[in-house]
Coordinates of C-alpha atoms in Angstrom, one line a residue:
Chain D
M179 CA 64.5 9.0 -41.7
S180 CA 66.0 7.5 -38.9
I181 CA 64.9 8.2 -35.9
I182 CA 66.6 5.9 -33.6
K183 CA 70.6 5.0 -34.5
I184 CA 72.0 2.2 -32.0
E185 CA 75.7 2.0 -32.7
N186 CA 78.3 -0.2 -31.4
L187 CA 75.9 -0.9 -27.8
S188 CA 76.6 -3.5 -25.8
R189 CA 75.2 -3.9 -22.0
T190 CA 77.1 -6.0 -19.8
Y191 CA 75.8 -7.5 -16.1
T192 CA 78.6 -7.5 -13.7
E193 CA 76.6 -8.6 -10.8
T194 CA 76.7 -12.2 -10.2
E195 CA 79.8 -13.8 -10.4
V196 CA 79.8 -14.9 -14.0
E197 CA 80.0 -11.9 -16.8
V198 CA 77.2 -11.7 -18.7
K199 CA 76.8 -10.0 -22.0
A200 CA 73.2 -9.3 -22.7
V201 CA 73.6 -7.2 -25.9
N202 CA 77.2 -7.5 -27.4
N203 CA 77.7 -4.5 -30.2
V204 CA 74.8 -3.9 -32.0
S205 CA 74.3 -1.3 -34.3
L206 CA 70.3 -0.8 -35.7
N207 CA 68.9 2.4 -37.1
I208 CA 65.2 2.6 -36.7
D209 CA 62.7 4.7 -39.0
E210 CA 59.9 6.9 -38.3
G211 CA 56.7 4.8 -38.9
E212 CA 57.8 1.5 -38.3
F213 CA 56.0 -1.1 -36.9
T214 CA 58.9 -3.5 -36.0
A215 CA 59.4 -6.5 -34.0
I216 CA 62.4 -7.5 -32.2
V217 CA 62.4 -11.5 -31.3
G218 CA 64.5 -13.8 -30.2
P219 CA 64.3 -16.4 -27.7
S220 CA 64.7 -16.0 -24.0
G221 CA 67.7 -14.3 -23.0
S222 CA 69.0 -13.1 -26.0
G223 CA 68.7 -9.3 -25.2
K224 CA 65.4 -8.4 -26.4
T225 CA 64.4 -6.7 -23.1
T226 CA 67.7 -5.2 -22.7
L227 CA 68.1 -3.4 -26.0
L228 CA 64.5 -2.0 -25.0
N229 CA 65.5 -1.0 -21.8
M230 CA 68.6 0.9 -23.1
I231 CA 66.3 2.7 -26.5
G232 CA 63.9 3.3 -23.8
G233 CA 66.2 4.9 -21.6
L234 CA 65.8 3.1 -18.7
D235 CA 69.3 1.2 -18.6
A236 CA 73.0 2.6 -19.3
P237 CA 74.7 0.8 -22.2
T238 CA 77.9 0.1 -20.9
S239 CA 79.3 1.2 -24.5
G240 CA 78.2 2.5 -27.5
T241 CA 75.6 5.1 -28.3
I242 CA 72.0 5.6 -28.8
S243 CA 70.9 8.6 -30.6
I244 CA 67.2 9.8 -31.2
N245 CA 66.5 12.3 -33.4
G246 CA 69.7 13.6 -33.1
S247 CA 69.9 13.5 -28.7
S248 CA 72.4 11.2 -27.5
L249 CA 70.3 9.5 -24.4
G250 CA 74.2 9.0 -22.9
E251 CA 74.6 13.1 -22.6
L252 CA 71.0 13.6 -20.7
G253 CA 71.4 13.8 -17.1
G254 CA 68.5 11.9 -14.8
R255 CA 66.1 14.4 -14.8
E256 CA 66.7 15.2 -17.8
L257 CA 66.2 11.9 -19.5
I258 CA 63.4 11.4 -17.5
D259 CA 61.9 14.6 -18.7
F260 CA 63.3 12.8 -22.7
R261 CA 61.3 9.7 -22.2
L262 CA 58.2 12.5 -20.9
R263 CA 58.2 13.9 -24.4
N264 CA 59.1 11.5 -26.7
I265 CA 58.8 8.0 -25.9
G266 CA 55.4 5.9 -24.6
F267 CA 55.6 2.1 -22.7
V268 CA 53.7 -0.7 -22.7
F269 CA 54.1 -2.8 -20.4
Q270 CA 53.8 -7.2 -20.2
A271 CA 51.9 -6.5 -17.3
Y272 CA 50.1 -3.3 -18.3
N273 CA 51.7 -1.3 -14.9
L274 CA 48.5 0.2 -14.5
I275 CA 48.0 2.9 -11.8
P276 CA 45.6 0.6 -10.0
V277 CA 44.0 3.5 -8.1
L278 CA 43.1 5.6 -11.0
T279 CA 40.0 5.5 -14.0
A280 CA 41.2 4.1 -17.2
S281 CA 40.8 7.7 -18.2
E282 CA 43.2 8.9 -15.2
N283 CA 45.4 6.7 -16.5
I284 CA 45.5 8.4 -19.9
E285 CA 45.3 11.8 -18.4
F286 CA 48.1 11.2 -16.2
I287 CA 50.6 11.3 -18.5
M288 CA 49.9 14.6 -20.6
H289 CA 49.3 15.7 -16.4
L290 CA 53.6 15.2 -15.9
Q291 CA 53.3 17.1 -19.3
G292 CA 51.4 20.1 -17.8
R293 CA 48.9 20.0 -20.3
S294 CA 45.8 21.8 -19.5
K295 CA 42.7 20.4 -18.5
A296 CA 40.4 20.7 -21.6
E297 CA 43.2 19.2 -24.1
R298 CA 43.8 15.9 -21.6
K299 CA 40.1 15.6 -22.1
S300 CA 39.7 15.6 -25.3
R301 CA 43.1 13.5 -26.0
T302 CA 41.8 10.9 -23.6
D303 CA 38.4 10.5 -25.1
E304 CA 40.2 10.1 -28.6
L305 CA 42.7 7.4 -27.3
L306 CA 40.1 5.4 -25.3
S307 CA 37.5 6.0 -28.8
A308 CA 41.2 4.6 -31.2
V309 CA 41.4 1.3 -28.4
G310 CA 38.4 0.2 -28.7
L311 CA 37.0 1.4 -24.7
D312 CA 34.4 4.0 -25.1
G313 CA 32.3 3.9 -22.2
R314 CA 35.1 2.4 -20.0
G315 CA 37.3 5.9 -19.2
N316 CA 35.6 5.3 -15.0
S317 CA 36.6 2.4 -14.7
R318 CA 39.5 0.9 -12.9
P319 CA 42.1 -1.1 -13.9
A320 CA 40.9 -4.0 -11.2
Q321 CA 37.4 -3.5 -13.4
L322 CA 38.8 -4.7 -17.0
S323 CA 40.4 -7.6 -18.1
G324 CA 43.9 -8.1 -19.2
G325 CA 43.0 -7.2 -22.5
Q326 CA 41.5 -3.7 -22.1
Q327 CA 44.2 -3.1 -19.8
Q328 CA 46.5 -3.4 -22.2
R329 CA 44.8 -1.1 -24.5
V330 CA 44.4 2.0 -21.9
A331 CA 48.5 0.8 -22.0
V332 CA 48.7 1.2 -25.1
A333 CA 46.3 4.3 -24.7
R334 CA 48.6 5.9 -22.2
A335 CA 51.2 5.1 -23.9
L336 CA 50.2 7.7 -27.2
A337 CA 48.9 10.2 -25.0
S338 CA 51.9 12.0 -24.5
K339 CA 52.0 12.0 -28.5
P340 CA 55.3 10.4 -28.3
R341 CA 58.1 9.8 -31.0
F342 CA 57.9 6.2 -30.8
I343 CA 56.5 3.6 -28.8
L344 CA 59.0 0.4 -27.0
A345 CA 56.1 -2.7 -26.2
D346 CA 58.1 -5.4 -24.0
E347 CA 56.3 -8.4 -24.9
P348 CA 52.8 -6.5 -24.9
T349 CA 51.0 -9.8 -26.0
A350 CA 52.6 -12.1 -23.2
N351 CA 49.4 -12.6 -20.9
L352 CA 46.9 -12.1 -23.2
D353 CA 43.9 -14.5 -24.8
S354 CA 44.2 -14.9 -28.3
K355 CA 41.0 -12.8 -29.0
S356 CA 42.8 -10.0 -26.9
T357 CA 45.6 -10.1 -29.0
T358 CA 44.0 -9.9 -32.4
K359 CA 41.9 -6.5 -31.3
L360 CA 45.2 -5.2 -29.8
L361 CA 47.4 -5.6 -32.8
E362 CA 44.9 -4.4 -34.9
I363 CA 44.7 -1.1 -32.8
M364 CA 48.2 -0.6 -32.8
E365 CA 49.0 -1.4 -36.2
E366 CA 45.6 0.8 -37.3
L367 CA 48.0 3.9 -35.7
N368 CA 50.7 2.8 -37.2
K369 CA 49.4 3.5 -40.4
K370 CA 46.9 6.1 -39.5
E371 CA 49.0 8.1 -37.8
N372 CA 52.3 7.0 -38.3
I373 CA 53.4 5.9 -34.8
T374 CA 56.9 4.0 -34.5
F375 CA 56.3 0.7 -32.8
I376 CA 59.1 -0.6 -31.5
F377 CA 58.4 -4.8 -29.8
S378 CA 59.9 -7.8 -28.3
T379 CA 58.7 -10.4 -28.6
H380 CA 58.1 -14.1 -28.4
D381 CA 54.4 -13.7 -29.9
Q382 CA 54.2 -15.2 -33.2
R383 CA 51.2 -13.3 -34.3
V384 CA 53.1 -10.0 -33.2
V385 CA 55.5 -11.7 -35.6
N386 CA 53.3 -12.0 -38.4
K387 CA 52.2 -8.8 -37.9
A388 CA 55.6 -7.1 -38.3
R389 CA 56.7 -4.9 -41.1
R390 CA 60.1 -6.0 -39.7
V391 CA 61.4 -8.6 -37.9
V392 CA 65.1 -8.3 -35.7
T393 CA 65.8 -11.5 -34.5
L394 CA 68.6 -11.4 -31.7
E395 CA 70.5 -14.5 -30.8
D396 CA 73.0 -14.1 -27.1
G397 CA 72.6 -9.9 -27.5
K398 CA 73.9 -10.3 -31.1
I399 CA 71.5 -9.5 -34.0
V400 CA 71.5 -12.6 -36.1
S401 CA 68.7 -11.6 -38.6
D402 CA 66.8 -8.2 -40.0
E403 CA 64.1 -9.0 -41.8
T404 CA 61.9 -5.9 -43.7
R405 CA 58.5 -6.9 -45.2
K406 CA 56.2 -5.9 -47.3
Chain M
M58 CA 48.9 20.1 -6.7
Q59 CA 44.7 19.8 -6.8
E60 CA 45.6 16.4 -8.7
D61 CA 48.8 14.9 -6.7
I62 CA 46.5 15.8 -4.0
K63 CA 43.8 13.1 -5.4
L64 CA 46.3 10.6 -6.4
A65 CA 48.0 10.9 -2.9
W66 CA 44.2 10.9 -1.0
R67 CA 43.5 7.4 -3.3
N68 CA 46.7 6.0 -2.7
I69 CA 46.4 6.0 1.2
W70 CA 43.0 4.2 1.1
R71 CA 43.9 1.6 -1.8
N72 CA 44.7 -0.4 1.7
K73 CA 41.5 1.3 3.7
R74 CA 42.3 -1.4 7.1
R75 CA 45.9 -0.6 7.2
T76 CA 45.6 2.9 6.8
A77 CA 42.5 3.1 9.0
I78 CA 45.0 1.7 12.0
T79 CA 47.5 3.8 11.0
M80 CA 44.7 6.5 11.4
A81 CA 43.0 4.8 14.6
S82 CA 46.6 4.7 16.3
V83 CA 47.5 8.7 15.8
F84 CA 43.2 9.5 16.4
F85 CA 44.1 7.5 19.9
A86 CA 47.9 8.9 20.6
I87 CA 46.5 12.5 20.8
Y88 CA 43.4 11.6 22.5
F89 CA 44.9 10.5 25.1
A90 CA 48.5 12.8 24.7
L91 CA 45.4 15.6 24.9
M92 CA 43.3 13.7 27.8
M93 CA 46.6 13.5 29.7
R94 CA 48.3 16.8 28.7
S95 CA 44.5 18.7 29.7
M96 CA 44.3 17.2 32.7
Q97 CA 48.2 17.6 33.6
L98 CA 47.8 21.5 32.6
G99 CA 44.6 21.9 34.6
T100 CA 46.0 20.0 38.3
Y101 CA 50.0 22.4 37.6
S102 CA 47.6 25.4 36.9
H103 CA 45.0 24.9 39.9
A104 CA 48.4 24.2 42.1
I105 CA 49.7 27.5 41.1
T106 CA 46.3 29.3 41.3
G107 CA 46.0 28.5 44.5
V108 CA 49.6 29.2 45.5
V109 CA 49.6 32.1 44.3
E110 CA 46.6 34.4 43.8
N111 CA 45.2 32.9 47.1
Y112 CA 48.2 33.3 49.5
T113 CA 51.7 34.1 47.7
G114 CA 51.1 36.5 45.2
Y115 CA 53.3 36.6 41.7
L116 CA 56.5 38.0 43.9
Q117 CA 57.3 39.4 47.4
V118 CA 59.5 42.2 48.9
H119 CA 60.8 41.1 52.3
K120 CA 63.8 42.7 54.5
N121 CA 66.7 41.4 52.7
G122 CA 67.8 38.2 54.3
Y123 CA 63.9 36.9 55.1
H124 CA 64.0 34.6 52.1
D125 CA 66.8 32.2 54.2
E126 CA 65.8 33.4 57.9
K127 CA 61.8 33.5 58.2
T128 CA 62.0 34.7 62.2
I129 CA 59.5 37.3 63.3
D130 CA 63.4 39.7 63.6
M131 CA 63.7 40.3 60.0
V132 CA 60.8 42.2 59.6
M133 CA 60.6 45.6 58.2
P134 CA 58.8 48.7 58.4
L135 CA 55.3 48.8 56.6
S136 CA 56.8 52.1 54.5
D137 CA 54.4 54.6 51.9
T138 CA 57.4 55.1 49.8
V139 CA 58.3 51.8 49.3
M140 CA 54.5 50.6 48.2
T141 CA 53.8 53.0 46.1
D142 CA 57.8 52.8 44.3
I143 CA 56.0 49.4 44.1
M144 CA 52.6 50.1 42.5
D145 CA 54.3 52.7 40.0
T146 CA 56.4 49.9 38.5
G147 CA 55.0 48.7 35.1
G148 CA 53.1 45.3 35.7
V149 CA 52.3 45.6 39.1
T150 CA 48.6 45.5 39.6
A151 CA 48.3 45.5 43.0
V152 CA 50.5 45.1 46.3
I153 CA 49.4 44.1 50.2
P154 CA 51.4 43.9 53.3
R155 CA 50.9 41.1 55.7
L156 CA 53.0 40.3 59.1
E157 CA 53.8 36.5 59.0
T158 CA 55.1 34.1 62.3
F159 CA 54.5 31.2 63.6
A160 CA 53.5 30.0 67.6
L161 CA 52.2 27.2 69.3
G162 CA 48.1 27.6 69.1
A163 CA 46.3 25.4 71.7
S164 CA 42.7 25.2 72.5
E165 CA 41.7 23.0 76.4
N166 CA 43.5 19.6 75.7
L167 CA 45.4 20.4 72.1
T168 CA 48.2 22.1 71.0
K169 CA 49.9 22.5 67.8
P170 CA 52.2 24.4 65.7
V171 CA 50.6 27.7 64.1
M172 CA 51.3 30.1 61.2
V173 CA 49.8 33.4 62.1
L174 CA 49.1 35.6 59.5
G175 CA 48.5 39.0 60.1
V176 CA 46.6 40.9 56.9
D177 CA 45.1 43.7 55.6
P178 CA 41.3 42.8 55.1
D179 CA 40.5 44.9 52.6
A180 CA 43.5 45.2 50.7
E181 CA 44.0 41.3 51.1
H182 CA 40.4 41.2 49.7
R183 CA 41.1 42.6 46.6
M184 CA 44.4 40.4 45.5
T185 CA 43.4 36.6 47.6
K186 CA 39.3 37.1 47.5
I187 CA 40.1 36.2 51.6
E188 CA 36.4 36.8 52.3
E189 CA 35.3 34.2 50.0
K190 CA 37.6 31.3 51.3
I191 CA 35.9 32.0 55.0
T192 CA 33.2 28.8 55.3
A193 CA 31.8 30.2 58.7
G194 CA 31.7 33.4 60.6
T195 CA 33.2 37.3 59.9
M196 CA 36.2 38.0 58.8
V197 CA 38.4 39.9 61.3
R198 CA 38.8 43.4 61.2
E199 CA 40.7 46.6 63.3
G200 CA 40.2 46.6 66.8
D201 CA 38.8 43.1 67.1
N202 CA 40.3 40.3 69.2
G203 CA 39.7 37.4 66.8
A204 CA 41.2 35.1 64.6
L205 CA 39.8 33.1 61.9
L206 CA 41.5 29.3 61.8
G207 CA 42.2 27.5 59.3
V208 CA 39.6 24.3 58.7
D209 CA 41.5 21.5 59.6
L210 CA 43.3 23.2 62.2
A211 CA 39.9 23.6 63.9
K212 CA 39.0 20.4 63.5
Y213 CA 42.2 19.0 65.1
L214 CA 41.9 21.8 68.0
G215 CA 38.4 20.6 68.3
L216 CA 37.4 24.6 68.3
G217 CA 34.1 26.3 67.2
I218 CA 33.3 29.9 66.4
G219 CA 33.2 32.0 69.5
D220 CA 35.6 29.4 71.0
T221 CA 38.6 30.3 72.7
L222 CA 42.3 29.9 70.8
T223 CA 45.8 30.2 72.7
M224 CA 49.0 31.4 71.2
I225 CA 52.5 31.5 72.4
G226 CA 55.4 32.4 70.8
Q227 CA 58.8 34.6 70.2
G228 CA 57.9 38.2 69.6
Y229 CA 59.9 40.6 67.8
H230 CA 63.7 41.2 69.4
G231 CA 63.3 38.4 72.3
A232 CA 59.8 39.5 73.0
S233 CA 57.2 37.3 74.3
A234 CA 54.2 36.9 72.2
A235 CA 50.9 35.6 74.4
G236 CA 47.6 36.0 73.6
L237 CA 44.1 34.8 74.1
Y238 CA 42.4 35.6 70.5
V239 CA 38.5 34.0 69.8
V240 CA 37.4 31.7 67.1
Q241 CA 35.5 34.8 65.5
G242 CA 35.1 32.1 62.0
L243 CA 37.0 29.3 59.9
I244 CA 38.9 29.8 56.6
S245 CA 39.9 27.1 53.6
F246 CA 42.6 27.8 51.3
S247 CA 41.7 24.6 49.2
M248 CA 45.7 23.7 50.3
P249 CA 45.6 21.7 53.0
A250 CA 48.8 22.8 53.9
M251 CA 47.4 25.6 55.4
D252 CA 43.9 24.4 56.3
S253 CA 45.9 22.9 59.1
R254 CA 47.8 25.0 60.1
V255 CA 46.8 28.5 60.1
V256 CA 45.8 31.2 61.8
V257 CA 44.4 34.7 59.9
L258 CA 44.7 38.1 62.6
H259 CA 44.1 41.3 62.0
L260 CA 47.6 42.8 60.5
S261 CA 47.4 45.6 63.6
E262 CA 46.6 42.8 66.1
A263 CA 49.1 40.5 64.8
Q264 CA 51.7 43.1 64.8
Y265 CA 50.5 43.8 68.3
F266 CA 50.6 39.9 69.5
S267 CA 54.2 40.1 68.1
S268 CA 55.3 42.9 69.5
A269 CA 56.2 43.9 65.7
F270 CA 54.6 47.4 65.3
E271 CA 54.1 49.0 62.2
M272 CA 55.8 45.9 60.8
V273 CA 55.3 43.6 58.2
S274 CA 57.1 40.7 57.0
S275 CA 56.3 40.7 53.2
L276 CA 54.7 42.6 50.7
L277 CA 52.4 40.5 48.1
I278 CA 52.8 41.2 45.1
N279 CA 50.0 40.6 41.6
I280 CA 51.0 41.2 38.4
D281 CA 49.4 41.6 34.7
D282 CA 51.0 39.2 33.0
P283 CA 52.3 36.3 34.9
D284 CA 54.9 35.7 31.9
D285 CA 56.5 38.9 33.1
V286 CA 57.4 37.6 36.6
E287 CA 61.2 37.6 36.4
E288 CA 61.4 41.2 34.3
I289 CA 59.2 42.5 37.2
Q290 CA 61.8 41.4 39.4
T291 CA 64.2 42.5 37.7
A292 CA 62.8 45.7 37.4
L293 CA 61.8 45.9 41.6
S294 CA 64.6 44.7 43.0
E295 CA 66.8 48.1 41.1
K296 CA 64.0 50.0 41.7
L297 CA 64.2 49.0 45.6
G298 CA 67.7 48.7 46.3
S299 CA 69.9 45.7 48.4
E300 CA 68.1 46.5 51.9
Y301 CA 64.7 44.5 50.1
E302 CA 64.8 41.0 48.3
V303 CA 62.5 40.6 45.9
R304 CA 61.6 37.1 45.8
T305 CA 59.2 35.4 42.8
W306 CA 56.8 33.2 43.5
Q307 CA 59.0 29.8 42.4
E308 CA 61.5 30.9 44.9
I309 CA 58.9 31.1 47.8
S310 CA 57.3 27.5 46.8
P311 CA 60.0 25.8 45.4
E312 CA 58.3 22.6 46.3
L313 CA 55.6 23.5 44.8
V314 CA 57.5 24.1 41.3
Q315 CA 59.3 20.6 41.9
Q316 CA 56.4 18.6 42.5
I317 CA 55.2 20.4 38.5
E318 CA 58.8 19.3 37.2
S319 CA 58.9 15.5 38.6
D320 CA 55.0 15.3 37.9
Q321 CA 55.9 16.7 34.1
A322 CA 59.1 14.4 34.2
G323 CA 56.9 11.5 34.8
G324 CA 54.2 12.9 32.1
Y325 CA 56.9 13.0 29.6
I326 CA 58.2 9.2 29.7
I327 CA 54.7 8.5 29.7
L328 CA 54.3 10.2 26.0
A329 CA 56.9 9.5 24.9
L330 CA 56.6 5.4 24.9
L331 CA 52.6 6.4 23.5
Y332 CA 54.2 8.6 20.9
M333 CA 57.2 5.7 20.3
I334 CA 54.4 3.4 20.0
V335 CA 52.9 5.6 17.4
G336 CA 55.9 6.2 15.2
F337 CA 57.0 2.8 14.8
G338 CA 53.0 2.1 13.9
V339 CA 53.9 5.2 11.6
F340 CA 57.0 3.8 10.2
G341 CA 56.1 0.2 10.1
T342 CA 52.8 1.9 7.3
V343 CA 55.3 4.5 5.4
L344 CA 57.6 0.9 4.7
M345 CA 54.7 -1.3 3.7
M346 CA 53.5 1.3 1.4
T347 CA 56.3 2.0 -0.4
T348 CA 57.9 -1.5 -0.3
E349 CA 54.7 -3.3 -1.7
R350 CA 54.7 0.1 -4.6
K351 CA 58.4 -0.4 -5.4
R352 CA 57.4 -1.4 -9.1
E353 CA 54.2 1.3 -9.2
F354 CA 57.2 4.0 -9.0
G355 CA 59.8 1.9 -11.5
V356 CA 57.0 2.5 -14.2
M357 CA 55.8 5.9 -13.1
V358 CA 59.2 7.0 -13.6
A359 CA 59.4 5.0 -16.5
V360 CA 57.0 7.1 -18.4
G361 CA 58.4 10.5 -17.3
M362 CA 57.9 11.6 -13.7
Q363 CA 60.4 13.1 -11.5
K364 CA 61.3 11.7 -8.9
T365 CA 61.2 15.1 -7.0
R366 CA 57.5 14.6 -7.7
L367 CA 57.1 11.4 -7.2
S368 CA 58.5 11.9 -3.2
V369 CA 55.5 14.6 -2.7
I370 CA 53.0 12.6 -3.7
L371 CA 54.8 10.4 -1.2
A372 CA 54.8 13.0 1.7
Y373 CA 51.1 14.0 0.5
E374 CA 50.3 10.6 1.1
M375 CA 51.9 10.6 4.6
M376 CA 50.7 14.3 5.9
L377 CA 47.2 13.5 4.5
M378 CA 47.3 10.3 6.9
G379 CA 48.5 12.4 10.1
L380 CA 46.0 15.4 9.6
S381 CA 43.1 13.0 9.4
G382 CA 44.1 11.7 12.4
I383 CA 45.8 14.4 14.3
I384 CA 42.0 16.5 12.9
A385 CA 40.1 13.7 14.5
G386 CA 41.9 13.4 17.5
V387 CA 41.8 16.7 18.0
I388 CA 38.5 17.0 17.4
G389 CA 37.3 13.8 18.7
S390 CA 38.7 15.1 22.5
I391 CA 37.9 18.4 22.7
P392 CA 34.0 17.7 23.7
L393 CA 35.4 15.8 27.0
I394 CA 38.2 17.8 27.9
Y395 CA 36.0 21.1 27.8
L396 CA 33.5 18.8 29.8
M397 CA 35.8 18.2 32.3
H398 CA 37.3 21.7 32.4
L399 CA 33.8 23.5 33.4
H400 CA 32.8 20.2 35.9
P401 CA 36.5 19.0 37.1
L402 CA 36.2 15.5 38.6
R403 CA 36.4 16.1 42.7
F404 CA 37.4 13.1 44.7
G405 CA 36.3 11.8 47.8
G406 CA 37.7 9.2 50.3
D407 CA 40.8 7.5 50.2
T408 CA 42.0 9.2 47.1
A409 CA 40.8 12.4 48.8
E410 CA 43.0 11.8 51.8
M411 CA 45.8 10.6 49.7
M412 CA 46.2 14.0 47.3
A413 CA 45.7 16.0 50.8
S414 CA 48.4 14.5 52.1
Y415 CA 50.4 15.1 49.2
G416 CA 49.3 19.4 49.4
Y417 CA 46.9 18.9 46.6
E418 CA 42.8 19.7 46.7
A419 CA 41.0 16.9 45.8
I420 CA 40.0 17.7 42.2
M421 CA 41.3 17.1 38.9
P422 CA 40.8 20.0 36.6
F423 CA 41.3 20.2 33.3
A424 CA 43.2 23.1 31.9
W425 CA 41.4 24.6 28.5
Q426 CA 44.2 26.5 26.2
A427 CA 45.3 26.1 22.5
D428 CA 48.2 26.0 22.8
F429 CA 48.8 22.6 24.5
F430 CA 46.6 21.0 21.6
F431 CA 48.8 22.7 19.1
G432 CA 51.2 21.2 20.9
Q433 CA 50.3 17.8 21.2
A434 CA 49.6 17.9 17.4
G435 CA 52.9 19.2 16.1
V436 CA 54.6 16.4 17.8
V437 CA 52.4 13.8 16.1
F438 CA 52.8 16.3 13.1
L439 CA 56.3 15.9 13.7
I440 CA 56.9 12.2 13.9
F441 CA 55.1 11.8 10.4
L442 CA 57.5 14.4 9.3
I443 CA 60.5 12.1 10.0
A444 CA 58.9 9.3 8.5
I445 CA 58.6 11.3 5.4
V446 CA 62.5 11.3 5.4
Y447 CA 62.3 7.4 4.7
P448 CA 60.4 7.1 1.3
L449 CA 61.9 9.8 -0.1
Y450 CA 65.3 8.6 0.3
A451 CA 64.1 5.5 -1.2
T452 CA 62.6 7.4 -4.3
S453 CA 65.8 9.0 -4.8
K454 CA 67.7 5.7 -5.4
I455 CA 65.1 4.0 -7.0
K456 CA 66.5 2.3 -9.7
V457 CA 63.8 1.6 -12.4
I458 CA 64.9 -1.6 -14.0
K459 CA 65.3 -2.9 -10.5
A460 CA 62.1 -1.0 -9.6
L461 CA 60.1 -2.8 -12.8
R462 CA 60.9 -6.3 -12.1
A463 CA 60.1 -5.8 -8.5

């Protein structure tokens, strides 16, 4: 069952003198539980597509529906609330809040959702354990390695119990060992908890793990391969 | 809310040095503003008390026209009815008669224009504590052919207790006024302008000197709340009718009001400069805090934080920083202000002379009252509230994609 339906999606940037079609008439359906990599060379439109799926950027034309809700019909506050309840984000540069500990970074999302303290605590412990960071909950981001920070970021993305997670180049800043560990964690969460992951990546190791690989070139889908 | 305040508190300490500098600038602004304002208000209060409670009273009743033409011919009969009417007016706590006139005072070799002040000693003491102002000798009583001389006047004329003062002037309705008075004591009103020219006589003696029998020039009124002075003036004017004029201390001593106002204006300019410097400092901090965290704001909004909530956290940050500096500044200034309030600075030498030449006693008392603590703290807090506008605006306009690329 498709949780994301993208139809004739385009995004054109007109800020510069030359008009740039970052995403050009893309249609794509993503089902629940997929582990999908969107790949392509730099400037192919991967990040732009991910940003539009995440409601961070608005398409020039076309529609995105998530579980039947059209993102284009949501107002500013509704869209932020929609992201909070449905989408988890993992950024290339981790983007944890530096003044909060690992636990507090994870709790932060649940706090925004208005969940009780007890529920936050229990879910945070569970997630820290899931990403292999038991006992590091009180560490600030600056006290963690890049790989550990990205694992906290994954835990933060999962904290809100989202319908899917968008990860933009999640391994770009990680060494090989950290990448392997992170991918194992995400794959396990995908399989065990049926969480949908959508990556944009250049990293062949991520591509190798993906069960579906969508290739973009010049803003268009040039291949869409599903693996067993 | 608690979580948001915790986050805000941590945020302000992410750059400890900058926060410490900002808080220190607020601390010193508050500290110096309070010291300066306390000193100013203390000085004004001392000057007003000196003039009002020691000399003019809060209100005076005269024969209509006396205020503009202070001559012995403008005196009025001392009427029990008028005195009773005044005392029966709400807020009035005391009323006393005085006869003021001018004469030429002389010792053996020197002369000086003097102000003759005829007083009812007991009533006067109840209102102005006149006997406490006597620095040597004794108070003049009915039947005494004596006078109290202002300390500076006595010094100028070279007269001491037991010496004779000669006075000559104009009496009521063209009569001659002349008399010889034994210096019975010396008096200091802590007002150099008074101390250098006043001669205090018993009221009946002053009436006799100026041939203004049973007459007075002023009825001095004290009230229980100085803030009610205008209200009581209106009530008295209505009650006494057009034959009399009722004047407030501000009308009687406009030069004091002007001096205070011009000094206040200077003080306000200095305070404005101080606050402007603090304001720019605070705004600089706000600008840096907002700009350097643009990406973080983008992430927060991206993951689901409403912009309004982000604005609230930023507002908390500014308020926490401002309040910390303000509270520290207020607490830090209290001991010295209180000490100076209890033990005012006393000047000597040239400074004392200069202050005396301006009509001030050479001391610098500090005011101790809650309103100016709140006032100054309020102004600095307002600066922070104004500074909050920028981050609120910036967060409301945040574009997540651009912020994430920052």
